[in-house]
Coordinates of C-alpha atoms and ligand atoms in Angstrom, one line a residue:
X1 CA 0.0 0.0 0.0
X2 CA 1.5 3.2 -0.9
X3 CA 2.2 5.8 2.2
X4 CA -0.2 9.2 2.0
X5 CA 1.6 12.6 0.2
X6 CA 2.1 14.9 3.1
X7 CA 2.4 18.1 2.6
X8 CA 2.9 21.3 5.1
X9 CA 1.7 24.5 4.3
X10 CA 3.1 27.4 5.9
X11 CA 1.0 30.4 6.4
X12 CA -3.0 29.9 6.7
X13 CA -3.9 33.3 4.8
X14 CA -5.4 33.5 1.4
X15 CA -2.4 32.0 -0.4
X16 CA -2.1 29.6 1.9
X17 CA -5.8 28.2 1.6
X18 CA -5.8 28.9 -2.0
X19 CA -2.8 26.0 -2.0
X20 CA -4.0 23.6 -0.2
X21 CA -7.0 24.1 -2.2
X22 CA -5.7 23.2 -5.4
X23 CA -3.2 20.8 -4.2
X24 CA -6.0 18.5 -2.9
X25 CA -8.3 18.9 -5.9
X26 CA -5.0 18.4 -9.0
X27 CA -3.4 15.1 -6.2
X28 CA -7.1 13.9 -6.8
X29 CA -7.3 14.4 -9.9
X30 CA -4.1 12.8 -10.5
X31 CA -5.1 9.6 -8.1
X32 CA -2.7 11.3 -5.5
X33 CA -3.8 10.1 -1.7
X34 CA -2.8 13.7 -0.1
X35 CA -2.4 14.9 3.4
X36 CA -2.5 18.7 4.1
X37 CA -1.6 20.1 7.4
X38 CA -1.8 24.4 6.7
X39 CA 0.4 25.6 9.7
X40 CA -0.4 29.9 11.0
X41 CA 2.0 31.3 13.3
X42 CA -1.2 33.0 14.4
X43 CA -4.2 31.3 17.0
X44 CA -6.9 32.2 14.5
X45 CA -6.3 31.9 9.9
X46 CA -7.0 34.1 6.9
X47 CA -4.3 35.9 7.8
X48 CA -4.1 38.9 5.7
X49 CA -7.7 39.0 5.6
X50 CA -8.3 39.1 9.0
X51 CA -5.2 41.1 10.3
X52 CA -4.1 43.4 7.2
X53 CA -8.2 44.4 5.0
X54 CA -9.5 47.5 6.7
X55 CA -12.5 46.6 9.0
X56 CA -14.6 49.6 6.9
X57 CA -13.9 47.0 3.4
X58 CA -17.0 43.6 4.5
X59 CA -16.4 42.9 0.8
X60 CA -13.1 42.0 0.4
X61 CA -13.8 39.9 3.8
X62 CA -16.5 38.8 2.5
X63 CA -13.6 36.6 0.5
X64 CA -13.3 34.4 4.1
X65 CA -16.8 32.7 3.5
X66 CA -15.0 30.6 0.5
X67 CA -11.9 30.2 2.5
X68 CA -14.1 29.2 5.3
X69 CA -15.3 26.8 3.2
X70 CA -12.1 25.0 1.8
X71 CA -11.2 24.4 5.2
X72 CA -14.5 23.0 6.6
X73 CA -14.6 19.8 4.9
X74 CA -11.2 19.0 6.9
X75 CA -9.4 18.2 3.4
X76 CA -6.7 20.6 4.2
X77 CA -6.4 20.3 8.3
X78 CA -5.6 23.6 10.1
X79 CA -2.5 23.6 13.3
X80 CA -3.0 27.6 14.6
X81 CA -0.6 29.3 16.9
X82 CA 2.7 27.3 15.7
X83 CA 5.4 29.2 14.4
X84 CA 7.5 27.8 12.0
X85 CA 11.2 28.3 12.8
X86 CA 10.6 28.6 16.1
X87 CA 8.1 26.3 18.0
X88 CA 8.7 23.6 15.3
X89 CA 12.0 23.9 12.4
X90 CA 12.2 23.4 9.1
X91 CA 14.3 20.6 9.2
X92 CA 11.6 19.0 11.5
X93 CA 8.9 20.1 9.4
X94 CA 10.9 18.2 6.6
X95 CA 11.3 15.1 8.4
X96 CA 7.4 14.8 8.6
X97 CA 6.3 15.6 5.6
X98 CA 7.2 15.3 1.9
X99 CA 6.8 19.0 0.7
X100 CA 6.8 22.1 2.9
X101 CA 4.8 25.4 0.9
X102 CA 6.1 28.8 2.2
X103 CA 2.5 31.2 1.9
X104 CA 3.9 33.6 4.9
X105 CA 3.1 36.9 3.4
X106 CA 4.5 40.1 3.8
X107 CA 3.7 42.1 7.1
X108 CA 6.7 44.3 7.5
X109 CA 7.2 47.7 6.0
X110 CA 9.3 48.5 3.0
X111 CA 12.5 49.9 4.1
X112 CA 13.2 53.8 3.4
X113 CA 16.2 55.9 4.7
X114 CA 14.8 59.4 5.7
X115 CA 16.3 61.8 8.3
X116 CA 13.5 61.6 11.1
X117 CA 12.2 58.4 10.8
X118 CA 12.8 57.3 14.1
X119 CA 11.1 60.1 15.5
X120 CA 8.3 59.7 18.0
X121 CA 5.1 60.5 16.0
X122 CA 6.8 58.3 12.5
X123 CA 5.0 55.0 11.7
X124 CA 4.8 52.7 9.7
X125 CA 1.4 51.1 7.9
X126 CA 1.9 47.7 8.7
X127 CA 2.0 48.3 12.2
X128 CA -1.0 50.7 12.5
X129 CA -3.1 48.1 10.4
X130 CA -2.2 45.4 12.5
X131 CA -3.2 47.9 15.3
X132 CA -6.7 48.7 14.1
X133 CA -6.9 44.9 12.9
X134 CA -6.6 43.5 16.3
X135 CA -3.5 41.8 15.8
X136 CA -2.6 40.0 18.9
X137 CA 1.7 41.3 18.6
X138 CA 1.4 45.1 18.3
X139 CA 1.0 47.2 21.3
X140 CA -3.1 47.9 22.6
X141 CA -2.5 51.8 22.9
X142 CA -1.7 53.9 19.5
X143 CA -0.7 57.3 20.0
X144 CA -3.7 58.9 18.1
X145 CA -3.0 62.8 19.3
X146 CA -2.4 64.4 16.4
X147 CA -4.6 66.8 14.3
X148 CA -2.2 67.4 11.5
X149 CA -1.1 64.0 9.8
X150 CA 0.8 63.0 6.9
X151 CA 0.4 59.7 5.2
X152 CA 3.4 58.9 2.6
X153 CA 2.5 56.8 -0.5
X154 CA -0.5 56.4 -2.9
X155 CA -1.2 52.9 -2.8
X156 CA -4.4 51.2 -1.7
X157 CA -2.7 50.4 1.9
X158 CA -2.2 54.2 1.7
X159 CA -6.0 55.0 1.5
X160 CA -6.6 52.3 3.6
X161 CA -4.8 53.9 6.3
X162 CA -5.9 57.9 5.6
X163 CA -9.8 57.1 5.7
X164 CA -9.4 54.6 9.1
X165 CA -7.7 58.0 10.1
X166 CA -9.9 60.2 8.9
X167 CA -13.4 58.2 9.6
X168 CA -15.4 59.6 11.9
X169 CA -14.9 56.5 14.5
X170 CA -19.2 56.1 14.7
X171 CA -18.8 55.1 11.0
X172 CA -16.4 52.3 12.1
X173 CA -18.2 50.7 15.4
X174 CA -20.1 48.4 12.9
X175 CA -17.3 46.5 12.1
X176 CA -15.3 44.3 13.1
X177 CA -12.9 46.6 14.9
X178 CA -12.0 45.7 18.8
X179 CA -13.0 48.0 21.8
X180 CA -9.3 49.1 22.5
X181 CA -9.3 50.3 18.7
X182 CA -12.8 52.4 19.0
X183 CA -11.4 53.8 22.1
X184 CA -8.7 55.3 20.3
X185 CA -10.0 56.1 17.4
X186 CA -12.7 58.5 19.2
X187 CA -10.3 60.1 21.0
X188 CA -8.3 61.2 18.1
X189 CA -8.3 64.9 17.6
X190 CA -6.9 64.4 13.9
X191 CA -8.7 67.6 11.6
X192 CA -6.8 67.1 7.9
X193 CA -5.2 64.1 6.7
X194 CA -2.2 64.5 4.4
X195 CA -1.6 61.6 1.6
X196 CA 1.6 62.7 -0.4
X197 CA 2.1 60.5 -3.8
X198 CA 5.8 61.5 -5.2
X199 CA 4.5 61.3 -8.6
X200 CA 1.9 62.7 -10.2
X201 CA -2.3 62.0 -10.3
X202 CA -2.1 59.8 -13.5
X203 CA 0.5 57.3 -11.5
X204 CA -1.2 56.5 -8.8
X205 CA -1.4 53.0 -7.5
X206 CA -4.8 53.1 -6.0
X207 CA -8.0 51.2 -7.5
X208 CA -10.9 53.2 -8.8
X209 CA -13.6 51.4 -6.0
X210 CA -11.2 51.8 -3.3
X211 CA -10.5 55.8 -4.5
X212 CA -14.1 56.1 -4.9
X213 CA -15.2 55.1 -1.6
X214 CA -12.6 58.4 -0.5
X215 CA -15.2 60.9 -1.8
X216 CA -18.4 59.1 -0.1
X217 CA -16.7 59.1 3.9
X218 CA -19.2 61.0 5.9
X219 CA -18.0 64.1 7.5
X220 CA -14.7 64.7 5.0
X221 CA -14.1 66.6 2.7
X222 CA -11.6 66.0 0.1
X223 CA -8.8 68.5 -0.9
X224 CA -7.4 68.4 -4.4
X225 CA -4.6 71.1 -5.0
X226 CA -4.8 72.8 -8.9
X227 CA -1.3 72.7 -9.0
X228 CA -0.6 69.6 -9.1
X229 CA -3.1 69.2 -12.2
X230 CA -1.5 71.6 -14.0
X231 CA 2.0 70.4 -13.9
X232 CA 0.9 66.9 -15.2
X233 CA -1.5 68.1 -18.0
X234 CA 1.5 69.1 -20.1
X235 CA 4.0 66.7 -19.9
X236 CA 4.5 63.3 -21.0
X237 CA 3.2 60.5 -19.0
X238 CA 5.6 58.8 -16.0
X239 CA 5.8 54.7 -15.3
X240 CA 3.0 53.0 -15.3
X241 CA 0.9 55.8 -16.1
X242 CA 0.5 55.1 -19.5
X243 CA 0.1 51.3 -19.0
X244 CA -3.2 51.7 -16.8
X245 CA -5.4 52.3 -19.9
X246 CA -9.6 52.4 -18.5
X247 CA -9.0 52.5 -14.3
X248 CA -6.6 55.5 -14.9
X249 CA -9.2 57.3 -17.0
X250 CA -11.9 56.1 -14.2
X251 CA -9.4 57.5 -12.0
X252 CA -8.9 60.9 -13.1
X253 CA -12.9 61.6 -13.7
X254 CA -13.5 60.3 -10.2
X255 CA -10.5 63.0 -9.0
X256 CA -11.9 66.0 -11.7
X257 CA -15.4 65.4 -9.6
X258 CA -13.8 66.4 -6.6
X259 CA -11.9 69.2 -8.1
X260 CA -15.4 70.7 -9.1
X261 CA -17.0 69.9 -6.1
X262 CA -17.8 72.9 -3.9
X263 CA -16.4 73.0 -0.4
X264 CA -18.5 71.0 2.1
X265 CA -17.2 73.2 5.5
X266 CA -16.5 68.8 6.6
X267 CA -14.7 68.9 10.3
X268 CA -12.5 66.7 8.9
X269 CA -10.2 67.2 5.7
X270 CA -8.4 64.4 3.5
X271 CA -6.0 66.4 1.3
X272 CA -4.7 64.5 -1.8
X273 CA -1.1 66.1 -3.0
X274 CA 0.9 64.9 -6.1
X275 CA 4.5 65.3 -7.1
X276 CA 5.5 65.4 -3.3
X277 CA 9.1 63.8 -2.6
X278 CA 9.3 62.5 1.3
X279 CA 13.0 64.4 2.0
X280 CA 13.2 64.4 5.9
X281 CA 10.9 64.4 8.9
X282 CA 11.2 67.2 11.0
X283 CA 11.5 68.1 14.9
X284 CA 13.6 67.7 17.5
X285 CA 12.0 65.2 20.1
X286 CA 9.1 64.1 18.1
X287 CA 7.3 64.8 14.8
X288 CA 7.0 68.5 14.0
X289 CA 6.6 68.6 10.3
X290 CA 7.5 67.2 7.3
X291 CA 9.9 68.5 4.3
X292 CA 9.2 67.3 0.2
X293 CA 10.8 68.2 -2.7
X294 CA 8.0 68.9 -5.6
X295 CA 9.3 66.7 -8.5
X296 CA 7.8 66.7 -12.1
X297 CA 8.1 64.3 -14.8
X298 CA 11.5 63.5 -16.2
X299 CA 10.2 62.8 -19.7
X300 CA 11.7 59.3 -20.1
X301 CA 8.8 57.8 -17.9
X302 CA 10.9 58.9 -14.1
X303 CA 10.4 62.0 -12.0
X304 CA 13.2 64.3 -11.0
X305 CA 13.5 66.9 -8.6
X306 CA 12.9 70.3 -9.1
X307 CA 14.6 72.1 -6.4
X308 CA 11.5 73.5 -4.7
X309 CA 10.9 72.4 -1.1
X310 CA 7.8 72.4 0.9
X311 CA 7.5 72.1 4.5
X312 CA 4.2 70.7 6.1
X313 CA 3.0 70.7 9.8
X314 CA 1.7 67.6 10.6
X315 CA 2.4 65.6 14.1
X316 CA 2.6 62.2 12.9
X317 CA 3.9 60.5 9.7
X318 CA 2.3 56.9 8.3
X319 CA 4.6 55.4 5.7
X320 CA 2.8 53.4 4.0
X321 CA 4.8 53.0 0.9
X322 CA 5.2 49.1 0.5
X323 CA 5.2 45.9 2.5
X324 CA 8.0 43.5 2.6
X325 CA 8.5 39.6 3.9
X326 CA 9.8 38.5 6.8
X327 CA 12.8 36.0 6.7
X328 CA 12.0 32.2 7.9
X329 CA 14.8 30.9 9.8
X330 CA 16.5 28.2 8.1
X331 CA 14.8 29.0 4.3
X332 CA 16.9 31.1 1.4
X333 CA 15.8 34.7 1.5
X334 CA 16.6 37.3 -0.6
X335 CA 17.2 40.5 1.8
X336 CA 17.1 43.1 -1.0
X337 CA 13.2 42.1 -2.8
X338 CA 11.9 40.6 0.4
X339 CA 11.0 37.0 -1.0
X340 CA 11.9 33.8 -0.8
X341 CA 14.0 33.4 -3.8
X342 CA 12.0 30.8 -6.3
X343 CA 11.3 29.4 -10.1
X344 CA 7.9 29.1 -10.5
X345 CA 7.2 28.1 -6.6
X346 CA 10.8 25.7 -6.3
X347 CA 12.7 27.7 -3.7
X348 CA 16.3 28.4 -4.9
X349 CA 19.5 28.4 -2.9
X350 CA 22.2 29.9 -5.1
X351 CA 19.9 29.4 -7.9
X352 CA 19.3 26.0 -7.2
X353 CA 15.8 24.5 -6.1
X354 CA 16.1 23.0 -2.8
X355 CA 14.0 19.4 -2.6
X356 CA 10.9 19.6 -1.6
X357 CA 10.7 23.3 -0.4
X358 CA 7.8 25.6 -2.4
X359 CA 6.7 29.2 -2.2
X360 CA 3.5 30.5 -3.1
X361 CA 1.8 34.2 -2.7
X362 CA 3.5 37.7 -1.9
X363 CA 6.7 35.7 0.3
X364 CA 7.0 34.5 -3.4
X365 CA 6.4 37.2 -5.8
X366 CA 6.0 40.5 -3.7
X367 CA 3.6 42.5 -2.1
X368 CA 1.6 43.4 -4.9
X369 CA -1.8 42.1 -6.3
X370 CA -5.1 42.0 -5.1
X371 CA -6.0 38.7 -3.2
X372 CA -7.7 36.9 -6.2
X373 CA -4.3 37.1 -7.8
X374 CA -2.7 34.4 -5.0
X375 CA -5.1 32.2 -6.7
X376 CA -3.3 31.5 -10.2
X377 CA 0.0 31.8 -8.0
X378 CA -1.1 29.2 -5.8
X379 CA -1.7 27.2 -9.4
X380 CA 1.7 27.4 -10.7
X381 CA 3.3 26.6 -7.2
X382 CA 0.9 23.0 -7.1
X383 CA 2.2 22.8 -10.8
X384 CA 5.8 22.3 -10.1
X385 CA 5.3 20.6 -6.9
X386 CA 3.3 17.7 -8.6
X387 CA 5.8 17.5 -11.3
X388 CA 8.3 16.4 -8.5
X389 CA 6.0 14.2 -6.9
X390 CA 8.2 10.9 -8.2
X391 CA 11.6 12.5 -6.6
X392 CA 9.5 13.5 -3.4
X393 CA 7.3 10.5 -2.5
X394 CA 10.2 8.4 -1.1
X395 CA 11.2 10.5 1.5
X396 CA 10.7 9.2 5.2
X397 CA 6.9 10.6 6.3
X398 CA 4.8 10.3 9.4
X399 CA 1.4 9.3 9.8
X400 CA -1.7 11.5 10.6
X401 CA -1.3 12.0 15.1
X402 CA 3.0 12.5 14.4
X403 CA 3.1 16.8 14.5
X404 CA 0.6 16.9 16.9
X405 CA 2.5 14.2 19.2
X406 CA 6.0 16.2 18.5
X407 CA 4.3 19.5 19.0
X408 CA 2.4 18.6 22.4
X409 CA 5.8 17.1 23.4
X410 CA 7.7 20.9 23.1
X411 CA 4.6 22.3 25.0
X412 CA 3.3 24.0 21.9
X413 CA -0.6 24.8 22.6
X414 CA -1.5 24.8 19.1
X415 CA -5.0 25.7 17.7
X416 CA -7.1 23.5 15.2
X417 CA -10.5 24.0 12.5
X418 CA -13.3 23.1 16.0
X419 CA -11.1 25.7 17.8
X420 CA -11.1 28.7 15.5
X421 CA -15.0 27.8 15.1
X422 CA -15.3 27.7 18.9
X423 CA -13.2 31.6 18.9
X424 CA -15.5 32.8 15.7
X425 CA -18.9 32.4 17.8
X426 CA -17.1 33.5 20.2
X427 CA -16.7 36.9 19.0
X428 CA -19.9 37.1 16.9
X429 CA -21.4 36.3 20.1
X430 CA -19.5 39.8 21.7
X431 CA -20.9 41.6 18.5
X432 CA -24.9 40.5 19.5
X433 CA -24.5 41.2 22.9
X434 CA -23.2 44.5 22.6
X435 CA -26.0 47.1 23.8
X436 CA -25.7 50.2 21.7
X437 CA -27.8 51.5 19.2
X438 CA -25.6 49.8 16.4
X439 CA -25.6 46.2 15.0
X440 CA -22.1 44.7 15.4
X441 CA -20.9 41.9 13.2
X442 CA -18.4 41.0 16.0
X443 CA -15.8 41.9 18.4
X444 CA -12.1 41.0 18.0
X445 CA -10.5 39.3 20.5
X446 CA -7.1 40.5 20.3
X447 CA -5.4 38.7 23.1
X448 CA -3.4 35.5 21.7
X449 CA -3.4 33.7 25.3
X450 CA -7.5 34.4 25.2
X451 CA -7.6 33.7 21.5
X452 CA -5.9 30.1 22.3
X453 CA -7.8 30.0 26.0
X454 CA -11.4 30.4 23.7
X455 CA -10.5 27.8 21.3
X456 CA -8.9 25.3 23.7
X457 CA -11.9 25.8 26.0
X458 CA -9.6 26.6 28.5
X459 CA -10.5 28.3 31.6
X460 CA -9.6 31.8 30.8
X461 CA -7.6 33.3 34.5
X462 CA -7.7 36.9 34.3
Ligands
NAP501 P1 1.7 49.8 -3.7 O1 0.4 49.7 -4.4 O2 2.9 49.2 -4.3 O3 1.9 51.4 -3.4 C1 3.1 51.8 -2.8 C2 3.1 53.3 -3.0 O4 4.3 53.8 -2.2 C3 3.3 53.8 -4.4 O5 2.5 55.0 -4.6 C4 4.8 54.2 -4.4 O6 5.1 55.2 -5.4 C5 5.0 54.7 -3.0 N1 6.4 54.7 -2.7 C6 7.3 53.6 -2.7 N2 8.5 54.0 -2.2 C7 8.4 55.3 -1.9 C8 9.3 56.3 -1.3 N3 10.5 56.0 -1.0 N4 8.8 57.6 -1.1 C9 7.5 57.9 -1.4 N5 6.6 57.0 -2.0 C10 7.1 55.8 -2.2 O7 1.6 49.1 -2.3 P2 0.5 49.0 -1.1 O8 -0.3 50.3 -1.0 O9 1.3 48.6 0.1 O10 -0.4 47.8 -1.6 C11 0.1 46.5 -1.8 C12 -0.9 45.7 -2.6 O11 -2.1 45.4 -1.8 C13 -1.4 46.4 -3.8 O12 -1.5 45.5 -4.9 C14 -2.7 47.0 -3.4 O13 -3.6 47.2 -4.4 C15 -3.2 45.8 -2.5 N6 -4.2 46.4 -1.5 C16 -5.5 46.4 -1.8 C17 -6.5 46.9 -1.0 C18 -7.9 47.0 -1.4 O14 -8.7 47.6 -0.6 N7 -8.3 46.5 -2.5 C19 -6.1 47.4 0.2 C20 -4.7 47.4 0.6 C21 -3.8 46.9 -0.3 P3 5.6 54.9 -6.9 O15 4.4 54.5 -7.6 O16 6.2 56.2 -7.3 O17 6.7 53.8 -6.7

């Protein structure tokens, strides 16, 4: 009788799922008796969907009812709250399984060098998401105490991260968020919001639904700046300007309806400035202000300074510029793009795959993409690995009971599928018995020793 395929996925957000997904439905196919243990560092999965999509965006976590799902029908076998280099190595992972697939994301922030950045008052995005996410490894309190903020980038995280500043904190309690983040939200005296792009309103990286939804945020007013119309309107296109074809034109009429909008006198103002390069944060023991350097288009698709600077007062910073992967110990990294160095999925050391180690989603190919695109990652990923299913088959395995055995043995309270459905009514159950005015879908537990305490059904000792 031939031994089952065992296969560890690393990382239980959307690529992740997506993976194991299509690896059980291709081994199928191809009379291939899998076994899929999807391994999340975290107590609770969906990963980016739960920790890194605003709370204000139900639709794209409406996405979590077909991950939900894929993992219901116990074909792909969840193991929460285990990370991977740490509590369990790769070498051990390797021992137990066939094929280890690396779907760890990318949480951290790009890496910029700017005078000021350490400054009190200077953050970065993925940080302050995880903070209004509920993520259980960032700090409870944010310092929300400034009125003036700027927000550097013009990416979708970027918008993402000027409207949860800018939302009047009412237009946020029917979500998702936790109690800690309402708090301080509502106590944030924030007036205008600041996004800075460093190139010019035809290059921006947003989406049209996601810019849209900018201009319909109760209570702000959006600020568009002539001058930085004018200085694009007569030169030739930069990057990918050119290249976005309908959602830039989409784009610009949704940015020209703004422009001719009359002023609503909003308490709160979300000001939109192009051809603004970040040069230095400025103040002396925390964030006083902010210096750019107006660029305009180079002509050969590039930007280039003009000379001009501009000083802004604002009182905190948000980077939000790019995300970047974390390293996992004992797996080839490559420092400078933030991946796992790969062909197709095969992770590469020195350019050679390494046996039986896969990577699939942004650790593989960047942070960029909306989360539909994992999908036709995850494909290519399953593709190679099932073309090496004859060298990997042979390889010592385990049965079904051997991670949990080695894993109970370190002292490692993992979390499993009944667990994170225990946690989930848990929290919807928070949302319905919450007495305002206001239907709540749930409330966040952020605490990992509760998160692991509600879906152990341990006794919770406060
Ligand atoms: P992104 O789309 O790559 O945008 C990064 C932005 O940062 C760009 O405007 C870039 O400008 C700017 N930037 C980079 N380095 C900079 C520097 N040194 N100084 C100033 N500006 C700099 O990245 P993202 O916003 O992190 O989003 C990542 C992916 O997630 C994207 O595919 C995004 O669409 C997706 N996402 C989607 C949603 C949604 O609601 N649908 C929400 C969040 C994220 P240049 O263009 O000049 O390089």
């Amino acid at each position: 009788m031939t031994r089952p395929f065992r296969v560890a996925v690393v990382g239980a957000g959307p690529a992740g799922i997506y993976a194991g997904n299509i690896l059980r439905t291709r081994a199928l196919d191809a009379g291939i008796d899998v076994r899929i243990d999807l391994f999340e560092s975290l107590p609770a999965p969906y990963g980016l969907i739960r920790y890194g999509v605003a709370p204000d965006h139900p639709r794209i976590k409406g996405i979590v009812t077909s991950l939900h799902d894929m993992l219901a029908d116990g074909s792909v076998r969840l193991i929460g709250n285990v990370e991977v280099g740490a509590d369990i190595t790769v070498d051990e992972l390797q021992s137990l399984y066939h094929a280890v697939i690396f779907s760890t994301g990318a949480q951290r922030d790009a890496v910029v060098d700017l005078p000021g950045l350490n400054l009190p008052g200077s953050f970065g995005a993925a940080d302050f998401v995880s903070w209004y996410d509920g993520h259980p490894d960032v700090p409870r309190q944010w310092p929300l105490d400034a009125a003036q903020i700027a927000v550097l980038g013009n990416g979708n995280v970027a918008l993402d991260v000027a409207r949860v500043l800018a939302k009047h904190p009412a237009d946020l309690l029917t979500t998702d968020i936790p109690d800690n983040v309402y708090a301080g939200l509502a106590a944030s005296p924030v007036q205008d919001v600041h996004v800075f792009g460093r190139r010019g309103p035809e290059d921006i990286k947003f989406t049209p639904i996601e810019l849209r939804e900018l201009g319909e945020v109760p209570g702000v007013e959006i600020v568009l700046y002539d001058e930085d119309f004018d200085r694009s309107a007569e030169d030739a296109p930069t990057g990918e300007r050119r290249a976005a074809g309908n959602q830039a034109k989409v784009m610009a009429r949704i940015l020209q309806s703004w422009r001719d909008r009359a002023s609503t006198g909003a308490p709160r103002r979300l000001h939109l400035h192009f051809w603004h390069k970040p040069v230095e944060l400025l103040g002396e023991d925390a964030v006083a202000g902010i210096r750019f350097e107006r660029t305009e288009p180079d002509g050969q698709g590039g930007i280039r300074g003009t000379g001009e600077l501009r000083d802004y007062d604002v009182q905190a910073v948000y980077r939000a510029i790019g995300y970047r992967g974390t390293p996992v110990r004992d797996v080839p990294f490559d420092e400078s793009a933030g991946v796992i160095p790969n062909d197709g999925g095969r992770v590469l050391d020195g350019g050679v795959p390494v046996p039986g180690l896969y990577a699939t989603g942004w650790i593989k190919r960047g942070p960029v993409g909306l989360i539909g695109h994992t999908k036709g990652d995850a494909g290519e990923t399953i593709e190679k690995l099932l073309e090496d299913y004859d060298l990997l088959a042979d390889t010592p395995s385990a049965d079904d009971d051997s991670v949990l055995e080695f894993l109970e043995g370190r002292g490692v309270r993992y979390t499993t599928w009944e667990g994170w459905l225990a946690l989930d009514a848990h929290e919807r159950a928070l949302g319905d018995s919450f007495a305002g005015e206001v239907v709540r879908e749930r409330v966040k537990v952020v605490s990992r020793d509760e998160q692991v305490a509600i879906s152990n059904r341990e006794v919770i000792v406060r």
